[in-house]
Amino acid sequence: MAVQPLGNRNRALGLAAAVGVHVAAVALLVLFAADPSVPPKPEGDLVAVLPTEPLPPEPPPPVDEEEGAAAPPSRGESDDAPSPPEPPAPLQTPVPAEVSPDPGSDSGSGSGVAAGSGAGRGGEGSGRGAGAGGSGTGSGGFTPPVRIAGALSHADYARANPPAGAAGTVFIAFRVRIDGAVDRCRVVRSSGFDVFDRATCRLVEQRFRFRPARDARGQAVEYELRTNFTWEPR
């Protein structure tokens, strides 16, 4: 059968159908592209880029240093660098001095100028004790007396009213009773001036008090103490 050429009307219908098919295809593509559930196709292959040099190691975690520790000295610092000043020492409350319990010793003062002032000194002494059990020199646990009060002052020189410029050392002996009081003072060696000798014994008996001597059993005993005092003007 012979093919007859299409007319103008048929050509228009075919063109319209082709255009409609293309429009429908484009609409479907737009619809699928807008749908978020459909993941987009990756463009090209992913390529991993590796570093050409190894990465440096991570620094170690910081170590907590002990609080208050001093940093090590720098090598650049000189050994002659001045050290930091030390904190001031805390103030200490002075402790009152006590009379040392030297066995058989005593000291005193009692000198000055004729106007009524001066300075004096005492000397070392010795003694012997006696108690209910007998007498002795203080050995075998014996404790000699200790002076706890009494002294001769600078004004005592003027009160003695000595001759102008008079000076001398008087040696005395006296008894320390079990109650710590003093009596039976006597001059063993004179100072050369009666005013000094009499004033020394009188003042020692009036002012001096002792912790009594004790024997080995701890009982208080009488004790004879010997000492000396120097009277002199300044």
Tab-separated table of C-alpha atoms in Angstrom, residues 37-185:
chain	number	residue	atom	x	y	z
A	37	SER	CA	14.061	12.115	50.890
A	38	VAL	CA	15.944	11.449	47.707
A	39	PRO	CA	19.684	11.999	48.338
A	40	PRO	CA	21.525	13.888	45.652
A	41	LYS	CA	23.868	11.909	43.566
A	42	PRO	CA	27.472	12.793	44.416
A	43	GLU	CA	29.318	14.557	41.722
A	44	GLY	CA	32.453	12.637	40.946
A	45	ASP	CA	34.430	10.274	43.192
A	46	LEU	CA	35.691	11.333	46.682
A	47	VAL	CA	39.479	11.453	46.943
A	48	ALA	CA	41.231	11.291	50.397
A	49	VAL	CA	44.207	13.690	50.589
A	50	LEU	CA	46.907	12.300	52.925
A	51	PRO	CA	49.624	14.568	54.437
A	52	THR	CA	53.049	14.181	52.928
A	53	GLU	CA	54.799	14.552	56.377
A	54	PRO	CA	53.849	12.827	59.696
A	55	LEU	CA	51.918	14.970	62.151
A	56	PRO	CA	53.888	16.138	65.255
A	57	PRO	CA	53.104	14.211	68.477
A	58	GLU	CA	50.633	15.760	70.872
A	59	PRO	CA	52.243	17.556	73.846
A	60	PRO	CA	52.022	15.680	77.184
A	61	PRO	CA	49.329	16.827	79.599
A	62	PRO	CA	50.524	19.447	82.127
A	63	VAL	CA	51.656	18.071	85.495
A	64	ASP	CA	50.268	19.856	88.550
A	65	GLU	CA	53.232	21.116	90.562
A	66	GLU	CA	53.055	21.164	94.314
A	67	GLU	CA	51.825	24.494	95.556
A	68	GLY	CA	54.585	26.642	96.978
A	69	ALA	CA	57.445	24.740	95.289
A	70	ALA	CA	60.238	26.987	94.121
A	71	ALA	CA	61.166	27.058	90.438
A	72	PRO	CA	64.643	25.752	89.546
A	73	PRO	CA	67.230	28.464	89.040
A	74	SER	CA	67.897	29.562	85.497
A	75	ARG	CA	71.218	28.654	83.947
A	76	GLY	CA	71.684	32.246	82.951
A	77	GLU	CA	71.485	33.488	86.523
A	78	SER	CA	74.720	34.099	88.353
A	79	ASP	CA	75.574	32.247	91.557
A	80	ASP	CA	76.339	35.618	93.131
A	81	ALA	CA	72.754	36.823	92.744
A	82	PRO	CA	71.422	38.145	96.078
A	83	SER	CA	69.148	35.744	97.878
A	84	PRO	CA	65.696	36.947	98.976
A	85	PRO	CA	65.617	38.410	102.490
A	86	GLU	CA	64.695	36.002	105.244
A	87	PRO	CA	61.476	36.674	107.149
A	88	PRO	CA	62.020	38.381	110.514
A	89	ALA	CA	62.216	36.072	113.493
A	90	PRO	CA	59.190	36.147	115.744
A	91	LEU	CA	59.535	38.235	118.840
A	92	GLN	CA	59.975	36.244	121.996
A	93	THR	CA	58.726	37.266	125.388
A	94	PRO	CA	61.680	37.637	127.740
A	95	VAL	CA	61.711	35.159	130.570
A	96	PRO	CA	62.498	36.581	134.007
A	97	ALA	CA	65.909	35.487	135.172
A	98	GLU	CA	66.154	33.344	138.257
A	99	VAL	CA	68.891	33.281	140.820
A	100	SER	CA	71.096	30.314	139.961
A	101	PRO	CA	71.320	27.774	142.776
A	102	ASP	CA	75.104	27.772	143.040
A	103	PRO	CA	76.122	25.791	146.124
A	104	GLY	CA	77.416	28.010	148.898
A	105	SER	CA	77.572	31.228	146.871
A	106	ASP	CA	76.013	34.636	147.311
A	107	SER	CA	76.392	38.106	145.878
A	108	GLY	CA	75.326	41.624	146.680
A	109	SER	CA	75.863	45.290	145.990
A	110	GLY	CA	76.521	48.159	148.354
A	111	SER	CA	78.885	50.842	147.242
A	112	GLY	CA	78.746	54.379	145.997
A	113	VAL	CA	80.064	57.878	146.413
A	114	ALA	CA	79.563	59.993	149.524
A	115	ALA	CA	76.678	61.780	147.790
A	116	GLY	CA	74.580	58.630	147.898
A	117	SER	CA	75.084	56.741	144.598
A	118	GLY	CA	77.472	54.103	143.426
A	119	ALA	CA	77.918	50.476	142.414
A	120	GLY	CA	79.100	47.468	144.351
A	121	ARG	CA	79.892	43.796	143.958
A	122	GLY	CA	79.697	40.635	146.010
A	123	GLY	CA	81.973	37.632	146.167
A	124	GLU	CA	81.697	33.856	146.135
A	125	GLY	CA	80.921	32.149	149.437
A	126	SER	CA	80.944	28.763	151.054
A	127	GLY	CA	78.903	27.200	153.801
A	128	ARG	CA	78.122	24.225	155.939
A	129	GLY	CA	74.816	22.831	157.107
A	130	ALA	CA	73.481	21.066	160.144
A	131	GLY	CA	70.229	19.222	160.738
A	132	ALA	CA	68.562	16.748	162.997
A	133	GLY	CA	70.731	13.960	161.652
A	134	GLY	CA	74.036	15.723	162.243
A	135	SER	CA	76.252	18.124	160.329
A	136	GLY	CA	78.136	17.965	157.061
A	137	THR	CA	79.397	19.810	153.997
A	138	GLY	CA	76.427	19.095	151.756
A	139	SER	CA	77.318	15.860	149.959
A	140	GLY	CA	75.102	12.849	149.333
A	141	GLY	CA	71.996	14.580	147.909
A	142	PHE	CA	72.307	17.672	150.071
A	143	THR	CA	70.840	20.864	148.542
A	144	PRO	CA	72.332	24.196	149.685
A	145	PRO	CA	70.172	27.300	150.197
A	146	VAL	CA	69.323	29.582	147.285
A	147	ARG	CA	68.875	33.321	147.688
A	148	ILE	CA	65.466	34.431	146.427
A	149	ALA	CA	65.312	38.033	147.714
A	150	GLY	CA	67.512	40.804	149.051
A	151	ALA	CA	70.307	43.056	147.782
A	152	LEU	CA	72.355	46.079	148.775
A	153	SER	CA	71.581	49.244	146.792
A	154	HIS	CA	73.722	52.137	145.622
A	155	ALA	CA	72.180	54.406	148.228
A	156	ASP	CA	73.441	52.173	151.058
A	157	TYR	CA	76.965	53.590	150.686
A	158	ALA	CA	75.778	57.105	151.503
A	159	ARG	CA	73.522	55.885	154.311
A	160	ALA	CA	76.517	54.211	155.968
A	161	ASN	CA	78.113	57.694	156.127
A	162	PRO	CA	81.715	56.520	155.588
A	163	PRO	CA	84.736	58.830	155.460
A	164	ALA	CA	85.300	60.537	152.130
A	165	GLY	CA	86.733	58.110	149.571
A	166	ALA	CA	86.531	55.111	151.925
A	167	ALA	CA	86.488	51.652	150.308
A	168	GLY	CA	86.906	48.082	151.477
A	169	THR	CA	85.746	44.461	151.289
A	170	VAL	CA	84.063	42.817	154.263
A	171	PHE	CA	83.820	39.019	154.684
A	172	ILE	CA	80.839	37.778	156.676
A	173	ALA	CA	79.190	34.525	157.786
A	174	PHE	CA	75.511	34.096	158.644
A	175	ARG	CA	72.952	31.396	159.292
A	176	VAL	CA	70.115	30.549	156.904
A	177	ARG	CA	67.288	29.142	158.993
A	178	ILE	CA	64.842	26.451	157.910
A	179	ASP	CA	62.254	29.168	157.206
A	180	GLY	CA	64.692	30.958	154.830
A	181	ALA	CA	65.362	33.945	157.110
A	182	VAL	CA	68.892	35.120	158.024
A	183	ASP	CA	70.367	35.654	161.485
A	184	ARG	CA	73.629	35.337	163.432
A	185	CYS	CA	75.586	37.452	160.976
